[in-house]
Amino acid sequence: ALATMSCSSSPSFHALATSAQLRCQAMQPQQLAACAWALATSRYRHVDWLQALAENVTRIAPDLQLREIAALAWAWASSEAGSDMLEKVLLPRALCVLRSLPEKLPASVEALLQIAWATSFSRVSAPAVLKEVEALLRREGRGRDMAARMASRSSEMKAVMAQVPYLHADVELPRVVQEQDGFIIVYKP
């Protein structure tokens, strides 16, 4: 709660941040990402915290998933702590995770955008990562477009299908009732 209020100059906030710094070694990846995000949101940039964060992100890098990488990349870039951790730890892990995402699994658009923003804001050249991000964003966009089209066509087809038995009730053979946009509705008696 203190982090979202941006009270980084208060003694309570400093005590909270110091506690996070001391405990970050025991944090799971999701906890560390959430803590880093909260402190970065409040513009907390204490050198000891950033050093502890960098050490612990390096330690847990193999366990990081896409959302955690995105939150940590955003937090690190927002802290303006340099590009080393992005270039040497987070972006190589991001590339590995992005390349291993299953084709059918929807990617988190927000996480992809956070990674792209972090590279841009930190002025890090990461063409391989950005190429993967772009491909996943395009795939996700195409999937959402297709789902919207299918939902629209589904309601049109239901309206036509409701009329099918009455259109050709006297015909005993299968017959094409309607053809539109690559879809064919066939009546089978």
JSON list of C-alpha atoms in Angstrom, two decimals:
[
{"chain": "A", "resi": 1, "resn": "ALA", "atom": "CA", "xyz": [0.00, 0.00, 0.00]},
{"chain": "A", "resi": 2, "resn": "LEU", "atom": "CA", "xyz": [2.81, 2.40, 0.78]},
{"chain": "A", "resi": 3, "resn": "ALA", "atom": "CA", "xyz": [4.39, 1.83, -2.62]},
{"chain": "A", "resi": 4, "resn": "THR", "atom": "CA", "xyz": [1.28, 2.80, -4.52]},
{"chain": "A", "resi": 5, "resn": "MET", "atom": "CA", "xyz": [0.98, 6.00, -2.52]},
{"chain": "A", "resi": 6, "resn": "SER", "atom": "CA", "xyz": [4.50, 7.03, -3.60]},
{"chain": "A", "resi": 7, "resn": "CYS", "atom": "CA", "xyz": [5.65, 7.93, -0.09]},
{"chain": "A", "resi": 8, "resn": "SER", "atom": "CA", "xyz": [9.22, 6.99, -0.79]},
{"chain": "A", "resi": 9, "resn": "SER", "atom": "CA", "xyz": [10.59, 9.71, 1.45]},
{"chain": "A", "resi": 10, "resn": "SER", "atom": "CA", "xyz": [8.73, 8.58, 4.57]},
{"chain": "A", "resi": 11, "resn": "PRO", "atom": "CA", "xyz": [10.51, 6.58, 7.31]},
{"chain": "A", "resi": 12, "resn": "SER", "atom": "CA", "xyz": [7.89, 3.83, 7.07]},
{"chain": "A", "resi": 13, "resn": "PHE", "atom": "CA", "xyz": [8.47, 3.43, 3.35]},
{"chain": "A", "resi": 14, "resn": "HIS", "atom": "CA", "xyz": [12.23, 3.34, 3.80]},
{"chain": "A", "resi": 15, "resn": "ALA", "atom": "CA", "xyz": [11.80, 0.64, 6.48]},
{"chain": "A", "resi": 16, "resn": "LEU", "atom": "CA", "xyz": [9.58, -1.35, 4.10]},
{"chain": "A", "resi": 17, "resn": "ALA", "atom": "CA", "xyz": [12.09, -1.03, 1.27]},
{"chain": "A", "resi": 18, "resn": "THR", "atom": "CA", "xyz": [14.98, -2.01, 3.54]},
{"chain": "A", "resi": 19, "resn": "SER", "atom": "CA", "xyz": [13.03, -5.05, 4.69]},
{"chain": "A", "resi": 20, "resn": "ALA", "atom": "CA", "xyz": [12.38, -6.03, 1.06]},
{"chain": "A", "resi": 21, "resn": "GLN", "atom": "CA", "xyz": [16.06, -5.61, 0.30]},
{"chain": "A", "resi": 22, "resn": "LEU", "atom": "CA", "xyz": [17.04, -7.89, 3.19]},
{"chain": "A", "resi": 23, "resn": "ARG", "atom": "CA", "xyz": [14.41, -10.51, 2.34]},
{"chain": "A", "resi": 24, "resn": "CYS", "atom": "CA", "xyz": [14.69, -10.55, -1.43]},
{"chain": "A", "resi": 25, "resn": "GLN", "atom": "CA", "xyz": [17.09, -13.47, -1.30]},
{"chain": "A", "resi": 26, "resn": "ALA", "atom": "CA", "xyz": [14.29, -15.68, 0.05]},
{"chain": "A", "resi": 27, "resn": "MET", "atom": "CA", "xyz": [11.65, -14.41, -2.39]},
{"chain": "A", "resi": 28, "resn": "GLN", "atom": "CA", "xyz": [10.15, -16.53, -5.13]},
{"chain": "A", "resi": 29, "resn": "PRO", "atom": "CA", "xyz": [10.31, -15.07, -8.68]},
{"chain": "A", "resi": 30, "resn": "GLN", "atom": "CA", "xyz": [6.72, -13.79, -8.56]},
{"chain": "A", "resi": 31, "resn": "GLN", "atom": "CA", "xyz": [7.28, -12.12, -5.18]},
{"chain": "A", "resi": 32, "resn": "LEU", "atom": "CA", "xyz": [10.51, -10.48, -6.29]},
{"chain": "A", "resi": 33, "resn": "ALA", "atom": "CA", "xyz": [8.88, -9.20, -9.50]},
{"chain": "A", "resi": 34, "resn": "ALA", "atom": "CA", "xyz": [5.93, -7.75, -7.56]},
{"chain": "A", "resi": 35, "resn": "CYS", "atom": "CA", "xyz": [8.24, -6.12, -5.01]},
{"chain": "A", "resi": 36, "resn": "ALA", "atom": "CA", "xyz": [10.50, -4.66, -7.71]},
{"chain": "A", "resi": 37, "resn": "TRP", "atom": "CA", "xyz": [7.47, -3.33, -9.58]},
{"chain": "A", "resi": 38, "resn": "ALA", "atom": "CA", "xyz": [6.03, -1.72, -6.42]},
{"chain": "A", "resi": 39, "resn": "LEU", "atom": "CA", "xyz": [9.30, -0.04, -5.49]},
{"chain": "A", "resi": 40, "resn": "ALA", "atom": "CA", "xyz": [9.92, 1.17, -9.05]},
{"chain": "A", "resi": 41, "resn": "THR", "atom": "CA", "xyz": [6.38, 2.56, -9.20]},
{"chain": "A", "resi": 42, "resn": "SER", "atom": "CA", "xyz": [7.18, 4.68, -6.18]},
{"chain": "A", "resi": 43, "resn": "ARG", "atom": "CA", "xyz": [10.47, 5.79, -7.77]},
{"chain": "A", "resi": 44, "resn": "TYR", "atom": "CA", "xyz": [12.56, 4.12, -5.09]},
{"chain": "A", "resi": 45, "resn": "ARG", "atom": "CA", "xyz": [16.10, 3.98, -6.50]},
{"chain": "A", "resi": 46, "resn": "HIS", "atom": "CA", "xyz": [18.33, 3.29, -3.53]},
{"chain": "A", "resi": 47, "resn": "VAL", "atom": "CA", "xyz": [21.63, 1.80, -4.73]},
{"chain": "A", "resi": 48, "resn": "ASP", "atom": "CA", "xyz": [21.64, -1.03, -2.16]},
{"chain": "A", "resi": 49, "resn": "TRP", "atom": "CA", "xyz": [18.14, -2.11, -3.23]},
{"chain": "A", "resi": 50, "resn": "LEU", "atom": "CA", "xyz": [19.06, -2.08, -6.93]},
{"chain": "A", "resi": 51, "resn": "GLN", "atom": "CA", "xyz": [22.22, -4.07, -6.24]},
{"chain": "A", "resi": 52, "resn": "ALA", "atom": "CA", "xyz": [20.30, -6.66, -4.19]},
{"chain": "A", "resi": 53, "resn": "LEU", "atom": "CA", "xyz": [17.65, -6.83, -6.92]},
{"chain": "A", "resi": 54, "resn": "ALA", "atom": "CA", "xyz": [20.24, -7.38, -9.64]},
{"chain": "A", "resi": 55, "resn": "GLU", "atom": "CA", "xyz": [21.97, -10.14, -7.66]},
{"chain": "A", "resi": 56, "resn": "ASN", "atom": "CA", "xyz": [18.73, -11.95, -6.92]},
{"chain": "A", "resi": 57, "resn": "VAL", "atom": "CA", "xyz": [17.32, -11.62, -10.43]},
{"chain": "A", "resi": 58, "resn": "THR", "atom": "CA", "xyz": [20.55, -13.17, -11.70]},
{"chain": "A", "resi": 59, "resn": "ARG", "atom": "CA", "xyz": [20.14, -16.00, -9.17]},
{"chain": "A", "resi": 60, "resn": "ILE", "atom": "CA", "xyz": [16.52, -16.81, -10.11]},
{"chain": "A", "resi": 61, "resn": "ALA", "atom": "CA", "xyz": [16.74, -16.05, -13.86]},
{"chain": "A", "resi": 62, "resn": "PRO", "atom": "CA", "xyz": [16.26, -19.68, -14.98]},
{"chain": "A", "resi": 63, "resn": "ASP", "atom": "CA", "xyz": [12.94, -19.81, -13.08]},
{"chain": "A", "resi": 64, "resn": "LEU", "atom": "CA", "xyz": [11.49, -16.59, -14.47]},
{"chain": "A", "resi": 65, "resn": "GLN", "atom": "CA", "xyz": [8.33, -16.74, -16.59]},
{"chain": "A", "resi": 66, "resn": "LEU", "atom": "CA", "xyz": [7.11, -14.15, -19.10]},
{"chain": "A", "resi": 67, "resn": "ARG", "atom": "CA", "xyz": [5.04, -11.99, -16.72]},
{"chain": "A", "resi": 68, "resn": "GLU", "atom": "CA", "xyz": [7.85, -11.91, -14.13]},
{"chain": "A", "resi": 69, "resn": "ILE", "atom": "CA", "xyz": [10.45, -11.01, -16.76]},
{"chain": "A", "resi": 70, "resn": "ALA", "atom": "CA", "xyz": [8.19, -8.22, -18.02]},
{"chain": "A", "resi": 71, "resn": "ALA", "atom": "CA", "xyz": [7.58, -6.80, -14.53]},
{"chain": "A", "resi": 72, "resn": "LEU", "atom": "CA", "xyz": [11.28, -6.94, -13.66]},
{"chain": "A", "resi": 73, "resn": "ALA", "atom": "CA", "xyz": [12.33, -5.43, -17.00]},
{"chain": "A", "resi": 74, "resn": "TRP", "atom": "CA", "xyz": [9.82, -2.62, -16.54]},
{"chain": "A", "resi": 75, "resn": "ALA", "atom": "CA", "xyz": [10.94, -2.06, -12.93]},
{"chain": "A", "resi": 76, "resn": "TRP", "atom": "CA", "xyz": [14.63, -2.04, -13.85]},
{"chain": "A", "resi": 77, "resn": "ALA", "atom": "CA", "xyz": [14.15, 0.31, -16.79]},
{"chain": "A", "resi": 78, "resn": "SER", "atom": "CA", "xyz": [11.90, 2.61, -14.71]},
{"chain": "A", "resi": 79, "resn": "SER", "atom": "CA", "xyz": [14.58, 2.78, -12.02]},
{"chain": "A", "resi": 80, "resn": "GLU", "atom": "CA", "xyz": [17.02, 4.05, -14.65]},
{"chain": "A", "resi": 81, "resn": "ALA", "atom": "CA", "xyz": [19.66, 1.78, -13.18]},
{"chain": "A", "resi": 82, "resn": "GLY", "atom": "CA", "xyz": [21.43, 1.13, -16.46]},
{"chain": "A", "resi": 83, "resn": "SER", "atom": "CA", "xyz": [21.08, -1.56, -19.06]},
{"chain": "A", "resi": 84, "resn": "ASP", "atom": "CA", "xyz": [23.39, -4.30, -17.76]},
{"chain": "A", "resi": 85, "resn": "MET", "atom": "CA", "xyz": [20.75, -6.43, -16.05]},
{"chain": "A", "resi": 86, "resn": "LEU", "atom": "CA", "xyz": [18.44, -6.12, -19.04]},
{"chain": "A", "resi": 87, "resn": "GLU", "atom": "CA", "xyz": [21.12, -7.03, -21.57]},
{"chain": "A", "resi": 88, "resn": "LYS", "atom": "CA", "xyz": [22.88, -9.76, -19.61]},
{"chain": "A", "resi": 89, "resn": "VAL", "atom": "CA", "xyz": [20.06, -11.42, -17.63]},
{"chain": "A", "resi": 90, "resn": "LEU", "atom": "CA", "xyz": [16.48, -10.47, -18.41]},
{"chain": "A", "resi": 91, "resn": "LEU", "atom": "CA", "xyz": [16.49, -10.20, -22.20]},
{"chain": "A", "resi": 92, "resn": "PRO", "atom": "CA", "xyz": [18.36, -13.48, -22.79]},
{"chain": "A", "resi": 93, "resn": "ARG", "atom": "CA", "xyz": [15.85, -15.21, -20.48]},
{"chain": "A", "resi": 94, "resn": "ALA", "atom": "CA", "xyz": [12.99, -13.40, -22.25]},
{"chain": "A", "resi": 95, "resn": "LEU", "atom": "CA", "xyz": [14.20, -14.68, -25.62]},
{"chain": "A", "resi": 96, "resn": "CYS", "atom": "CA", "xyz": [14.33, -18.23, -24.30]},
{"chain": "A", "resi": 97, "resn": "VAL", "atom": "CA", "xyz": [10.82, -18.00, -22.83]},
{"chain": "A", "resi": 98, "resn": "LEU", "atom": "CA", "xyz": [9.34, -16.28, -25.91]},
{"chain": "A", "resi": 99, "resn": "ARG", "atom": "CA", "xyz": [10.74, -18.93, -28.23]},
{"chain": "A", "resi": 100, "resn": "SER", "atom": "CA", "xyz": [9.34, -21.72, -26.07]},
{"chain": "A", "resi": 101, "resn": "LEU", "atom": "CA", "xyz": [5.76, -20.43, -25.89]},
{"chain": "A", "resi": 102, "resn": "PRO", "atom": "CA", "xyz": [3.36, -22.97, -27.37]},
{"chain": "A", "resi": 103, "resn": "GLU", "atom": "CA", "xyz": [1.70, -21.90, -30.63]},
{"chain": "A", "resi": 104, "resn": "LYS", "atom": "CA", "xyz": [-1.81, -22.31, -29.24]},
{"chain": "A", "resi": 105, "resn": "LEU", "atom": "CA", "xyz": [-1.21, -20.54, -25.93]},
{"chain": "A", "resi": 106, "resn": "PRO", "atom": "CA", "xyz": [-2.23, -16.88, -26.01]},
{"chain": "A", "resi": 107, "resn": "ALA", "atom": "CA", "xyz": [0.62, -14.57, -25.08]},
{"chain": "A", "resi": 108, "resn": "SER", "atom": "CA", "xyz": [0.17, -11.80, -22.54]},
{"chain": "A", "resi": 109, "resn": "VAL", "atom": "CA", "xyz": [-0.02, -8.64, -24.62]},
{"chain": "A", "resi": 110, "resn": "GLU", "atom": "CA", "xyz": [0.71, -6.52, -21.56]},
{"chain": "A", "resi": 111, "resn": "ALA", "atom": "CA", "xyz": [3.88, -8.49, -20.77]},
{"chain": "A", "resi": 112, "resn": "LEU", "atom": "CA", "xyz": [5.08, -8.26, -24.36]},
{"chain": "A", "resi": 113, "resn": "LEU", "atom": "CA", "xyz": [4.52, -4.51, -24.41]},
{"chain": "A", "resi": 114, "resn": "GLN", "atom": "CA", "xyz": [6.36, -4.07, -21.08]},
{"chain": "A", "resi": 115, "resn": "ILE", "atom": "CA", "xyz": [9.39, -5.90, -22.47]},
{"chain": "A", "resi": 116, "resn": "ALA", "atom": "CA", "xyz": [9.35, -3.79, -25.64]},
{"chain": "A", "resi": 117, "resn": "TRP", "atom": "CA", "xyz": [9.00, -0.60, -23.59]},
{"chain": "A", "resi": 118, "resn": "ALA", "atom": "CA", "xyz": [11.87, -1.57, -21.27]},
{"chain": "A", "resi": 119, "resn": "THR", "atom": "CA", "xyz": [14.23, -2.14, -24.21]},
{"chain": "A", "resi": 120, "resn": "SER", "atom": "CA", "xyz": [13.22, 1.16, -25.80]},
{"chain": "A", "resi": 121, "resn": "PHE", "atom": "CA", "xyz": [13.36, 3.21, -22.60]},
{"chain": "A", "resi": 122, "resn": "SER", "atom": "CA", "xyz": [16.75, 1.77, -21.66]},
{"chain": "A", "resi": 123, "resn": "ARG", "atom": "CA", "xyz": [18.01, 2.14, -25.23]},
{"chain": "A", "resi": 124, "resn": "VAL", "atom": "CA", "xyz": [18.98, -1.50, -25.38]},
{"chain": "A", "resi": 125, "resn": "SER", "atom": "CA", "xyz": [19.41, -3.09, -28.77]},
{"chain": "A", "resi": 126, "resn": "ALA", "atom": "CA", "xyz": [17.61, -6.41, -28.66]},
{"chain": "A", "resi": 127, "resn": "PRO", "atom": "CA", "xyz": [16.54, -7.22, -32.23]},
{"chain": "A", "resi": 128, "resn": "ALA", "atom": "CA", "xyz": [16.01, -10.95, -31.59]},
{"chain": "A", "resi": 129, "resn": "VAL", "atom": "CA", "xyz": [13.76, -10.29, -28.57]},
{"chain": "A", "resi": 130, "resn": "LEU", "atom": "CA", "xyz": [11.82, -7.56, -30.37]},
{"chain": "A", "resi": 131, "resn": "LYS", "atom": "CA", "xyz": [11.35, -9.82, -33.40]},
{"chain": "A", "resi": 132, "resn": "GLU", "atom": "CA", "xyz": [9.81, -12.50, -31.16]},
{"chain": "A", "resi": 133, "resn": "VAL", "atom": "CA", "xyz": [7.66, -9.89, -29.39]},
{"chain": "A", "resi": 134, "resn": "GLU", "atom": "CA", "xyz": [6.43, -8.57, -32.73]},
{"chain": "A", "resi": 135, "resn": "ALA", "atom": "CA", "xyz": [5.62, -12.07, -34.02]},
{"chain": "A", "resi": 136, "resn": "LEU", "atom": "CA", "xyz": [3.68, -12.91, -30.85]},
{"chain": "A", "resi": 137, "resn": "LEU", "atom": "CA", "xyz": [1.78, -9.62, -30.92]},
{"chain": "A", "resi": 138, "resn": "ARG", "atom": "CA", "xyz": [0.85, -10.21, -34.57]},
{"chain": "A", "resi": 139, "resn": "ARG", "atom": "CA", "xyz": [-0.24, -13.78, -33.78]},
{"chain": "A", "resi": 140, "resn": "GLU", "atom": "CA", "xyz": [-2.32, -12.59, -30.85]},
{"chain": "A", "resi": 141, "resn": "GLY", "atom": "CA", "xyz": [-3.87, -9.81, -32.94]},
{"chain": "A", "resi": 142, "resn": "ARG", "atom": "CA", "xyz": [-4.75, -12.22, -35.75]},
{"chain": "A", "resi": 143, "resn": "GLY", "atom": "CA", "xyz": [-6.28, -14.63, -33.25]},
{"chain": "A", "resi": 144, "resn": "ARG", "atom": "CA", "xyz": [-8.41, -11.91, -31.71]},
{"chain": "A", "resi": 145, "resn": "ASP", "atom": "CA", "xyz": [-9.50, -10.67, -35.15]},
{"chain": "A", "resi": 146, "resn": "MET", "atom": "CA", "xyz": [-10.44, -14.21, -36.19]},
{"chain": "A", "resi": 147, "resn": "ALA", "atom": "CA", "xyz": [-12.40, -14.79, -32.99]},
{"chain": "A", "resi": 148, "resn": "ALA", "atom": "CA", "xyz": [-14.33, -11.56, -33.54]},
{"chain": "A", "resi": 149, "resn": "ARG", "atom": "CA", "xyz": [-15.09, -12.53, -37.16]},
{"chain": "A", "resi": 150, "resn": "MET", "atom": "CA", "xyz": [-16.17, -16.04, -36.14]},
{"chain": "A", "resi": 151, "resn": "ALA", "atom": "CA", "xyz": [-18.46, -14.66, -33.45]},
{"chain": "A", "resi": 152, "resn": "SER", "atom": "CA", "xyz": [-20.05, -12.35, -36.00]},
{"chain": "A", "resi": 153, "resn": "ARG", "atom": "CA", "xyz": [-20.45, -15.12, -38.58]},
{"chain": "A", "resi": 154, "resn": "SER", "atom": "CA", "xyz": [-21.75, -17.52, -35.96]},
{"chain": "A", "resi": 155, "resn": "SER", "atom": "CA", "xyz": [-24.75, -15.31, -35.26]},
{"chain": "A", "resi": 156, "resn": "GLU", "atom": "CA", "xyz": [-25.39, -14.92, -39.01]},
{"chain": "A", "resi": 157, "resn": "MET", "atom": "CA", "xyz": [-25.23, -18.71, -39.49]},
{"chain": "A", "resi": 158, "resn": "LYS", "atom": "CA", "xyz": [-27.60, -19.34, -36.61]},
{"chain": "A", "resi": 159, "resn": "ALA", "atom": "CA", "xyz": [-30.15, -17.04, -38.24]},
{"chain": "A", "resi": 160, "resn": "VAL", "atom": "CA", "xyz": [-29.87, -18.91, -41.56]},
{"chain": "A", "resi": 161, "resn": "MET", "atom": "CA", "xyz": [-29.92, -22.32, -39.88]},
{"chain": "A", "resi": 162, "resn": "ALA", "atom": "CA", "xyz": [-33.13, -21.43, -38.09]},
{"chain": "A", "resi": 163, "resn": "GLN", "atom": "CA", "xyz": [-34.76, -21.16, -41.51]},
{"chain": "A", "resi": 164, "resn": "VAL", "atom": "CA", "xyz": [-33.21, -24.27, -43.13]},
{"chain": "A", "resi": 165, "resn": "PRO", "atom": "CA", "xyz": [-35.89, -26.90, -42.41]},
{"chain": "A", "resi": 166, "resn": "TYR", "atom": "CA", "xyz": [-38.57, -24.61, -43.84]},
{"chain": "A", "resi": 167, "resn": "LEU", "atom": "CA", "xyz": [-36.63, -23.62, -46.96]},
{"chain": "A", "resi": 168, "resn": "HIS", "atom": "CA", "xyz": [-36.34, -27.08, -48.51]},
{"chain": "A", "resi": 169, "resn": "ALA", "atom": "CA", "xyz": [-38.60, -29.36, -46.54]},
{"chain": "A", "resi": 170, "resn": "ASP", "atom": "CA", "xyz": [-39.86, -31.11, -49.69]},
{"chain": "A", "resi": 171, "resn": "VAL", "atom": "CA", "xyz": [-36.38, -31.94, -51.04]},
{"chain": "A", "resi": 172, "resn": "GLU", "atom": "CA", "xyz": [-34.91, -35.30, -50.01]},
{"chain": "A", "resi": 173, "resn": "LEU", "atom": "CA", "xyz": [-31.34, -34.73, -51.22]},
{"chain": "A", "resi": 174, "resn": "PRO", "atom": "CA", "xyz": [-28.64, -32.69, -49.44]},
{"chain": "A", "resi": 175, "resn": "ARG", "atom": "CA", "xyz": [-28.52, -29.19, -50.80]},
{"chain": "A", "resi": 176, "resn": "VAL", "atom": "CA", "xyz": [-26.42, -26.06, -50.42]},
{"chain": "A", "resi": 177, "resn": "VAL", "atom": "CA", "xyz": [-28.63, -23.54, -48.67]},
{"chain": "A", "resi": 178, "resn": "GLN", "atom": "CA", "xyz": [-26.20, -20.65, -48.49]},
{"chain": "A", "resi": 179, "resn": "GLU", "atom": "CA", "xyz": [-22.60, -19.91, -49.40]},
{"chain": "A", "resi": 180, "resn": "GLN", "atom": "CA", "xyz": [-20.85, -16.85, -48.03]},
{"chain": "A", "resi": 181, "resn": "ASP", "atom": "CA", "xyz": [-17.24, -15.85, -47.30]},
{"chain": "A", "resi": 182, "resn": "GLY", "atom": "CA", "xyz": [-15.90, -19.37, -47.71]},
{"chain": "A", "resi": 183, "resn": "PHE", "atom": "CA", "xyz": [-18.60, -20.98, -45.55]},
{"chain": "A", "resi": 184, "resn": "ILE", "atom": "CA", "xyz": [-21.24, -23.32, -46.94]},
{"chain": "A", "resi": 185, "resn": "ILE", "atom": "CA", "xyz": [-24.45, -24.26, -45.17]},
{"chain": "A", "resi": 186, "resn": "VAL", "atom": "CA", "xyz": [-25.75, -27.59, -46.36]},
{"chain": "A", "resi": 187, "resn": "TYR", "atom": "CA", "xyz": [-29.19, -28.98, -45.61]},
{"chain": "A", "resi": 188, "resn": "LYS", "atom": "CA", "xyz": [-29.12, -32.74, -45.14]},
{"chain": "A", "resi": 189, "resn": "PRO", "atom": "CA", "xyz": [-32.61, -34.33, -44.88]}
]
